[in-house]
Short mmCIF file of C-alpha atoms and ligand atoms in Angstrom, two decimals:
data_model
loop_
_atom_site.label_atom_id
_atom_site.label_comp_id
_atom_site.label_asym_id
_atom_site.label_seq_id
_atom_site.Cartn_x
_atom_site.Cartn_y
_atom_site.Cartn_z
CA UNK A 1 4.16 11.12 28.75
CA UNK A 2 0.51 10.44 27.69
CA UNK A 3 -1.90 13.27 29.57
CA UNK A 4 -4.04 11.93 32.79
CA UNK A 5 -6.97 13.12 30.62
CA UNK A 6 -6.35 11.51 27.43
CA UNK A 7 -4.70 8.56 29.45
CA UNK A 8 -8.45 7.97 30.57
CA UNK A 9 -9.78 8.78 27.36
CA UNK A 10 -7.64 6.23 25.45
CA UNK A 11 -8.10 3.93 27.81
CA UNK A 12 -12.06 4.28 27.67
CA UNK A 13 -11.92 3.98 23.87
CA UNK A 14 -9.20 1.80 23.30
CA UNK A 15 -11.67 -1.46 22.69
CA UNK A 16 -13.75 0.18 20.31
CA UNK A 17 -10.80 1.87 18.37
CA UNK A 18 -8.69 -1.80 18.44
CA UNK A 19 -12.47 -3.47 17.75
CA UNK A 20 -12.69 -1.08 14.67
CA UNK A 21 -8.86 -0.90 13.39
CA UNK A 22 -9.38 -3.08 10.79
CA UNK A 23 -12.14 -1.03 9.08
CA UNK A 24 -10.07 1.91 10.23
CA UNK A 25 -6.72 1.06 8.13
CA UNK A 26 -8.88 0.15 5.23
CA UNK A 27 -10.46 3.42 4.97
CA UNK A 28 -7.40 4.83 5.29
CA UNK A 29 -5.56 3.63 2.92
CA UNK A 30 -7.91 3.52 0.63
CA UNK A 31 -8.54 6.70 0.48
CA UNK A 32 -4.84 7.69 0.88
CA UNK A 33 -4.13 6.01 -2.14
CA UNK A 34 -6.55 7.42 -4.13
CA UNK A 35 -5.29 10.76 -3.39
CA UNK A 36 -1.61 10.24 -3.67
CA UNK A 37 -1.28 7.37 -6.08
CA UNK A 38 2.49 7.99 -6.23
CA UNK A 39 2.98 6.35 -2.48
CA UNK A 40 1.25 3.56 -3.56
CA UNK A 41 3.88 3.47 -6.71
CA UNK A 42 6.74 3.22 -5.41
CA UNK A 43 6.95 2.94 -1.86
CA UNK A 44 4.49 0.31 -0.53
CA UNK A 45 4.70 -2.98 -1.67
CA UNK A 46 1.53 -4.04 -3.32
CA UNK A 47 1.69 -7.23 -2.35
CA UNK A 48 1.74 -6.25 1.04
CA UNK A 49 -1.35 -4.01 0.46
CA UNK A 50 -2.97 -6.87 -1.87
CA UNK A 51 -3.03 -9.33 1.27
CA UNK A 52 -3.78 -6.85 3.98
CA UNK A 53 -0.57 -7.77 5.81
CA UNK A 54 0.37 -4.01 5.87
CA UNK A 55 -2.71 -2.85 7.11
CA UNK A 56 -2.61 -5.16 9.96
CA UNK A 57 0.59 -4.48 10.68
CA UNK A 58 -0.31 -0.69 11.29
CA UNK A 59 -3.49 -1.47 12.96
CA UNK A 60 -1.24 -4.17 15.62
CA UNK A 61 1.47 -1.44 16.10
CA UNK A 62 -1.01 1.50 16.81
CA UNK A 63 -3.11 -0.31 19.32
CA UNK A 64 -0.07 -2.23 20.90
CA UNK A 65 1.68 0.96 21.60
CA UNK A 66 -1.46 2.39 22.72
CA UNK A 67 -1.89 -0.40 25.44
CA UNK A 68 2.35 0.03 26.10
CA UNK A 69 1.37 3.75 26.98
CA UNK A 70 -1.46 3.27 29.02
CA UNK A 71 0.42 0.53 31.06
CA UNK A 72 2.67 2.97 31.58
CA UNK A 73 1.77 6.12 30.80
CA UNK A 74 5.11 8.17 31.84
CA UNK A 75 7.56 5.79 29.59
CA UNK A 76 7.59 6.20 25.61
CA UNK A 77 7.46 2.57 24.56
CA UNK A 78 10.44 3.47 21.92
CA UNK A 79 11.70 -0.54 21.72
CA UNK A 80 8.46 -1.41 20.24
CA UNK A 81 9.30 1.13 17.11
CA UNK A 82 12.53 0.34 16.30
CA UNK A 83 11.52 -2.32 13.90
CA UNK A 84 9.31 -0.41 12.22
CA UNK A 85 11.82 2.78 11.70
CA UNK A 86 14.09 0.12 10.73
CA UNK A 87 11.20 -0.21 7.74
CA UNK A 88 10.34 3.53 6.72
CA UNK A 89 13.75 3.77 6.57
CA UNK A 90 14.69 0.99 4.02
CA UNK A 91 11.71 2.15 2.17
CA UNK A 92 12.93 6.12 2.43
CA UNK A 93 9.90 7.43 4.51
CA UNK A 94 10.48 10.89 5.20
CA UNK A 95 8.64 13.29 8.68
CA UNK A 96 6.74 15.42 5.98
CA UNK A 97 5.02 12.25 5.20
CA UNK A 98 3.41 11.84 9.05
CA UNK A 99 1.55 14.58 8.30
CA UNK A 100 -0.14 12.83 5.08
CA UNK A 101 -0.69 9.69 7.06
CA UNK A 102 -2.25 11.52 10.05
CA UNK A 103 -4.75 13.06 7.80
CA UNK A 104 -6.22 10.26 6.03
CA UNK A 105 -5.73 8.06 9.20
CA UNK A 106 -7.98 10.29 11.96
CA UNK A 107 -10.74 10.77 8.95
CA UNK A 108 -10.65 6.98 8.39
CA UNK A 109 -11.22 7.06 12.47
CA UNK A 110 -13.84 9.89 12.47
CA UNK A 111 -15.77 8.26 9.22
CA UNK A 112 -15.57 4.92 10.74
CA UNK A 113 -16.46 5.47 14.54
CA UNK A 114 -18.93 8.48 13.95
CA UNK A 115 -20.41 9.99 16.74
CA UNK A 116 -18.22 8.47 19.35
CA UNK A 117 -15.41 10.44 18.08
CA UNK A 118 -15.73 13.34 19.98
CA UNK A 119 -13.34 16.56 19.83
CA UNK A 120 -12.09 15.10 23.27
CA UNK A 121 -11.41 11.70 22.08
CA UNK A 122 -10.22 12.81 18.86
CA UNK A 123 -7.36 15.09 20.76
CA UNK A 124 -6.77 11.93 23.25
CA UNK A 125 -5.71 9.80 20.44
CA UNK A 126 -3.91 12.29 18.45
CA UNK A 127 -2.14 12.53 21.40
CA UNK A 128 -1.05 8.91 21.27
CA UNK A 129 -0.18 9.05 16.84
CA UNK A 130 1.79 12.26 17.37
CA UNK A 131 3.67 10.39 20.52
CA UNK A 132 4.07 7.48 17.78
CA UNK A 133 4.85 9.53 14.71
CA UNK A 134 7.63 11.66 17.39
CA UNK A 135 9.27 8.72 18.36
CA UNK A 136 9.49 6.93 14.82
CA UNK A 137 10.74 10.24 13.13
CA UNK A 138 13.67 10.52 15.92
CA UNK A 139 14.68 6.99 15.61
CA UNK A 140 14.40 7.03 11.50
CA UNK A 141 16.39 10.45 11.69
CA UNK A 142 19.29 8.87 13.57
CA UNK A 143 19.19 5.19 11.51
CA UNK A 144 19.44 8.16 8.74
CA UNK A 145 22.52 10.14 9.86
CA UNK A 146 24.45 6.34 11.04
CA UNK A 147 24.16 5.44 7.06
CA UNK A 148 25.20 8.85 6.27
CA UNK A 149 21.89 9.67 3.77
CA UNK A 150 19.86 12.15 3.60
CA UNK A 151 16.33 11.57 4.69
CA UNK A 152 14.56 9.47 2.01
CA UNK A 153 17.59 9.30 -0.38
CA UNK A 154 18.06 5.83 -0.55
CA UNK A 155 17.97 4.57 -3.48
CA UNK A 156 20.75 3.96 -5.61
CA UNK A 157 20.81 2.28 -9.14
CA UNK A 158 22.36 -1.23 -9.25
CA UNK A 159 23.52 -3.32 -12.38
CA UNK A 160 22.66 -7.22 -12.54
CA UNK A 161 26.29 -8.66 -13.84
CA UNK A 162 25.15 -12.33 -13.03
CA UNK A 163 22.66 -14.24 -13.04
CA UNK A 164 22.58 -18.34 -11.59
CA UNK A 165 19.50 -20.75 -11.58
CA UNK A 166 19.74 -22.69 -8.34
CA UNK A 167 16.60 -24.70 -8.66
CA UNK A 168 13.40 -24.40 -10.85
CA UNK A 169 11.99 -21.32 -9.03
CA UNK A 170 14.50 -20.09 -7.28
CA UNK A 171 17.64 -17.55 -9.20
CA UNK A 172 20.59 -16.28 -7.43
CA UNK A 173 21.43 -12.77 -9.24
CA UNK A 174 24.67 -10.86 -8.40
CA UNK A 175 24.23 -7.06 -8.33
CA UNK A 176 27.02 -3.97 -8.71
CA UNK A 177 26.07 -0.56 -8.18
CA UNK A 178 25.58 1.32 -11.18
CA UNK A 179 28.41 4.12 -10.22
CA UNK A 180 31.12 1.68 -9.77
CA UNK A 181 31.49 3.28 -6.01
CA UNK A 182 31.55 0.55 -3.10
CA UNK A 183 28.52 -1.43 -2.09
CA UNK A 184 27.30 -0.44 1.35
CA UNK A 185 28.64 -1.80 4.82
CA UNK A 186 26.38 -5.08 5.18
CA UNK A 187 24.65 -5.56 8.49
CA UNK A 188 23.11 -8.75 9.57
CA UNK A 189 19.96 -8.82 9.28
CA UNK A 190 19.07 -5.41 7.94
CA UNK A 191 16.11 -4.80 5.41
CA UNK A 192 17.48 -4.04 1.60
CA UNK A 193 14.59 -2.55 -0.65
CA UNK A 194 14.37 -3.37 -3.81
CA UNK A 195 12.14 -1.50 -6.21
CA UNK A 196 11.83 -1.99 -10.31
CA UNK A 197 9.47 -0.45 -12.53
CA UNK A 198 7.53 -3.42 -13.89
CA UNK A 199 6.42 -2.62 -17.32
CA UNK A 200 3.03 -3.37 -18.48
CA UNK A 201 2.80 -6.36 -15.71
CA UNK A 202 0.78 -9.90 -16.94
CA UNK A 203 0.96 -8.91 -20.68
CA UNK A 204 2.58 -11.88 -21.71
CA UNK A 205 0.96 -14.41 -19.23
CA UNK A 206 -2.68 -12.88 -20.70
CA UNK A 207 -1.98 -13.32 -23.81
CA UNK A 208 -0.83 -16.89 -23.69
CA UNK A 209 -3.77 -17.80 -21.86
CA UNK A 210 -6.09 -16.03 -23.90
CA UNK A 211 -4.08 -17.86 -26.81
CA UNK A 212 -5.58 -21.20 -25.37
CA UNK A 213 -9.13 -20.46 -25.82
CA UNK A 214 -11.11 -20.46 -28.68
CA UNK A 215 -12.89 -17.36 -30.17
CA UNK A 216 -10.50 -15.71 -27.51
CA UNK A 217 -9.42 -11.93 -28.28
CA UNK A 218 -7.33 -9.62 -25.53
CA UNK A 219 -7.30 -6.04 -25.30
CA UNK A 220 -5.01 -4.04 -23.18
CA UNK A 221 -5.40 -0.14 -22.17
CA UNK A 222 -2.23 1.09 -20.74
CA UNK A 223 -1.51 4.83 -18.90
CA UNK A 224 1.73 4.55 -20.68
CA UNK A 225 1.23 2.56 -23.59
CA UNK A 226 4.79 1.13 -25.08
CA UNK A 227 6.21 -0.71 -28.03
CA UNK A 228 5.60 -4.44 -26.57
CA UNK A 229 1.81 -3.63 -27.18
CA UNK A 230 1.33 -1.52 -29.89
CA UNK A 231 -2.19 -1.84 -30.01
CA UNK A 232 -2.59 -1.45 -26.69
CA UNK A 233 -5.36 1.79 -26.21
CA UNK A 234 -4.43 4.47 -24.01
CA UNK A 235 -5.53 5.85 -20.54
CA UNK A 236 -7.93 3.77 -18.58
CA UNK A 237 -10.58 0.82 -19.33
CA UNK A 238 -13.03 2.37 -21.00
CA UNK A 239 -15.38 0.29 -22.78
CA UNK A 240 -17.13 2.86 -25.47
CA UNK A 241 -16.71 0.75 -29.15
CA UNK A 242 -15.70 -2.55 -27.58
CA UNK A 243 -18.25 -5.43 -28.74
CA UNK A 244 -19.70 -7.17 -25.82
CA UNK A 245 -21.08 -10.73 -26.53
CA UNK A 246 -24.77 -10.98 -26.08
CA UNK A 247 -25.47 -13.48 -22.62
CA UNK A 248 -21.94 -12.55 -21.51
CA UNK A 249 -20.59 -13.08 -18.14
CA UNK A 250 -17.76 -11.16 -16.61
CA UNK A 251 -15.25 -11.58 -14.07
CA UNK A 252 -13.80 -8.70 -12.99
CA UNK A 253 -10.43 -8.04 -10.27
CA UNK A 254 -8.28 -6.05 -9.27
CA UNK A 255 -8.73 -3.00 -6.97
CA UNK A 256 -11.89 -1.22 -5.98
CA UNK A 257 -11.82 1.94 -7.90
CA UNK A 258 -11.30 -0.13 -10.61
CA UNK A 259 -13.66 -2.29 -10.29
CA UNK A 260 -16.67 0.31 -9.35
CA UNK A 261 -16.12 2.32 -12.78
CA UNK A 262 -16.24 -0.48 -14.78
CA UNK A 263 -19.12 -2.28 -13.23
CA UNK A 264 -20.93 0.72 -14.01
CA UNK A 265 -19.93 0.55 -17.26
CA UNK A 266 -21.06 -3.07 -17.88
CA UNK A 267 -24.36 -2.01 -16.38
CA UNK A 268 -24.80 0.82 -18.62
CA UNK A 269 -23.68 -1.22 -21.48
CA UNK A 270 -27.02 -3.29 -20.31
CA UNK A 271 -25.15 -6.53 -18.84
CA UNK A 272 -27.12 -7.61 -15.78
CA UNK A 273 -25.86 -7.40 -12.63
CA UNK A 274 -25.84 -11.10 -11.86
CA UNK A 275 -23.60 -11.44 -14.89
CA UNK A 276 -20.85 -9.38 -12.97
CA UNK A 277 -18.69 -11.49 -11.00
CA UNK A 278 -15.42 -9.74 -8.90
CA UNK A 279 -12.71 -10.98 -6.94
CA UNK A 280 -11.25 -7.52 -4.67
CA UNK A 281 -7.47 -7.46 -5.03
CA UNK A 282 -6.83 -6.57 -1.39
CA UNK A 283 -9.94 -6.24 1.43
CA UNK A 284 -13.32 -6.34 0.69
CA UNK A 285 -15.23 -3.70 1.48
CA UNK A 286 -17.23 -3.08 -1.14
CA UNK A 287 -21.06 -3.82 -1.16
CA UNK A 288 -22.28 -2.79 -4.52
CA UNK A 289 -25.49 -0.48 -4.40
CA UNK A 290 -27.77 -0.05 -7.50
CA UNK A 291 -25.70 2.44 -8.88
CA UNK A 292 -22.12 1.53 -7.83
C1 LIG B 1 2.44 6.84 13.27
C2 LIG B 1 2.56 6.56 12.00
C3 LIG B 1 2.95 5.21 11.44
C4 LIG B 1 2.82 3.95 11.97
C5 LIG B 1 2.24 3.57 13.31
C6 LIG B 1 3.33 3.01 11.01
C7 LIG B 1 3.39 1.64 11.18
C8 LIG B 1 3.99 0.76 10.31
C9 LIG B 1 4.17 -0.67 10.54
C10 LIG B 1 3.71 -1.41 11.79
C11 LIG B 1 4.81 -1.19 9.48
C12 LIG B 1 5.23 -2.67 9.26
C13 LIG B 1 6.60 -2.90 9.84
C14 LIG B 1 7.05 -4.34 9.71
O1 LIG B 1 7.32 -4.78 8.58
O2 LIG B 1 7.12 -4.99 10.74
C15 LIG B 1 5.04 -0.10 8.55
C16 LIG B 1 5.64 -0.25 7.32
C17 LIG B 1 5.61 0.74 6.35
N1 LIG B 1 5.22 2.06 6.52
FE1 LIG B 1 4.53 2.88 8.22
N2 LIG B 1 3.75 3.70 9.91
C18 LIG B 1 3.53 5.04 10.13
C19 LIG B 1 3.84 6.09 9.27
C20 LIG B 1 4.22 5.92 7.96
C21 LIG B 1 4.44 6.98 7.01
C22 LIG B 1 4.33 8.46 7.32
C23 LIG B 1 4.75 6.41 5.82
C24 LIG B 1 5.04 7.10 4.52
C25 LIG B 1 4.08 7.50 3.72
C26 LIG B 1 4.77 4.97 6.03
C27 LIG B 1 5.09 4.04 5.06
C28 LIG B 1 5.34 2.70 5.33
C29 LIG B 1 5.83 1.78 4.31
C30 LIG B 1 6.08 2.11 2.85
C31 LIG B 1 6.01 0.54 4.97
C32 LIG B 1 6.49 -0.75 4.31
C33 LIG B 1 5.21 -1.43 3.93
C34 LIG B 1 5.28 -2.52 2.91
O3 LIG B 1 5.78 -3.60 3.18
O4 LIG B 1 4.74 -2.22 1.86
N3 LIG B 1 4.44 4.70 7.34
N4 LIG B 1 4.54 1.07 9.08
#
């Protein structure tokens, strides 16, 4: 199935592409996210992305299947896939979406291998992520039509009617769904998604620890502020008319974005850059120039 020429193309490049994936997915999603925020919220799990389990994940399937194919280049190494259309479709990934992904993934490829990408090599592994993205979409079509859903309509609002501790840190909770029709046909070992909103995440935890120092004061900013917080300020951190202590040090974490635009807000504020400590939530790519 996979052209003589890009079969000899791949199989030139395959090192350096597997020797690179890592940076590779990391580009990619980064930049994925950035630009449609609303995959990220929702449909990945951030823990997933927070650990970098998903990203190698994607960067083991694409150059396993890539090996598969060059092994044996006239066979479509479907088996390999099914667990993973078994995934997009408990998560409701849809075909329009392979276009998104195929985007941000051959720039991440082109930013991260340079030169070496040429139009040749680029077409040889398109080659291979459109064989990939063909086969997935056919299997998560059928797993589709055999649960009798429309593409990506999976979700389906359930009701909590019980709720049992079993140990210390671990609760049993029995679910209903919400439009009193029958649960679903149970299959063993099948994936069930589950997917709340988690309103204003760590606000209680932060303020019980900040309630433990002394001279401590929180402040939250919110995109959505609510009720819990009512002083919470809107939008994002912006740090225009908040007091910083002279000699301070700060700690900053969470994601990258984040963490470049308020760094440079610190630094205009005039704390030193040695007085900036960060912990990435997910990989670390980030070396921080004079003006980052
Ligand atoms: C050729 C293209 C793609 C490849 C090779 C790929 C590969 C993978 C792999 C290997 C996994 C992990 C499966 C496991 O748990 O064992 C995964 C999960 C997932 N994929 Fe894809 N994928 C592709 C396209 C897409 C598209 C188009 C979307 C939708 C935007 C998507 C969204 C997801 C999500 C949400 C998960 C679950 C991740 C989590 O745990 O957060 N993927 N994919």
């Amino acid at each position: 199935m996979l052209s003589t020429e890009s079969a000899a193309l791949v199989r030139a490049t395959l090192p350096a592409v597997a020797g690179a994936l890592d940076e590779i997915t990391t580009r990619f999603y980064g930049a994925m996210f950035r630009d449609r925020p609303e995959l990220l919220d929702g449909m990945f799990n951030r823990g997933n992305q927070a650990s970098g389990a998903q990203r190698r994940a994607l960067a083991g399937s694409i150059a396993g299947f890539a090996t598969a194919l060059l092994e044996d280049p006239d066979t479509r190494p479907d088996a390999l896939l099914a667990r993973i259309a078994h995934r997009h479709t408990a998560v409701g990934v849809t075909d329009d979406q392979y276009t998104i992904v195929h985007k941000y993934l051959f720039a991440a490829i082109a930013e991260v291998l340079g030169d070496a990408v040429t139009p040749q090599v680029a077409a040889a592994w398109d080659e291979v992520c459109w064989l990939m993205a063909g086969a997935l979409i056919a299997q998560e079509a059928r797993l589709y039509q055999d649960a009798g859903l429309e593409p990506g309509q999976i979700w389906r609002q359930w009701t909590v009617i019980e709720r049992r501790t079993e140990t210390p840190d671990t609760v049993s909770l029995l679910l209903r769904p919400a439009d009193g029709q029958p649960a679903p046909r149970a299959r063993a070992g099948q994936y069930v998604s589950v997917r709340l909103r988690m309103p204003h995440a760590l606000r209680t935890e932060t303020r019980e620890l900040a309630g433990q120092l002394p001279n401590a004061r929180a402040v939250f900013w919110y995109e959505r502020p609510g009720a819990e917080e009512p002083h919470a300020r809107g939008g994002l951190m912006n740090l225009d008319g908040i007091q910083l202590p002279d000699g301070a040090t700060v700690f900053l974490c969470g994601p990258l974005p984040f963490m470049r635009d308020v760094r440079g807000q610190l630094l205009r504020a005039g704390v030193p850059a040695r007085h900036i400590r960060y912990e990435v939530f997910g990989p670390d790519l980030w070396l921080p120039g004079p003006t980052a």
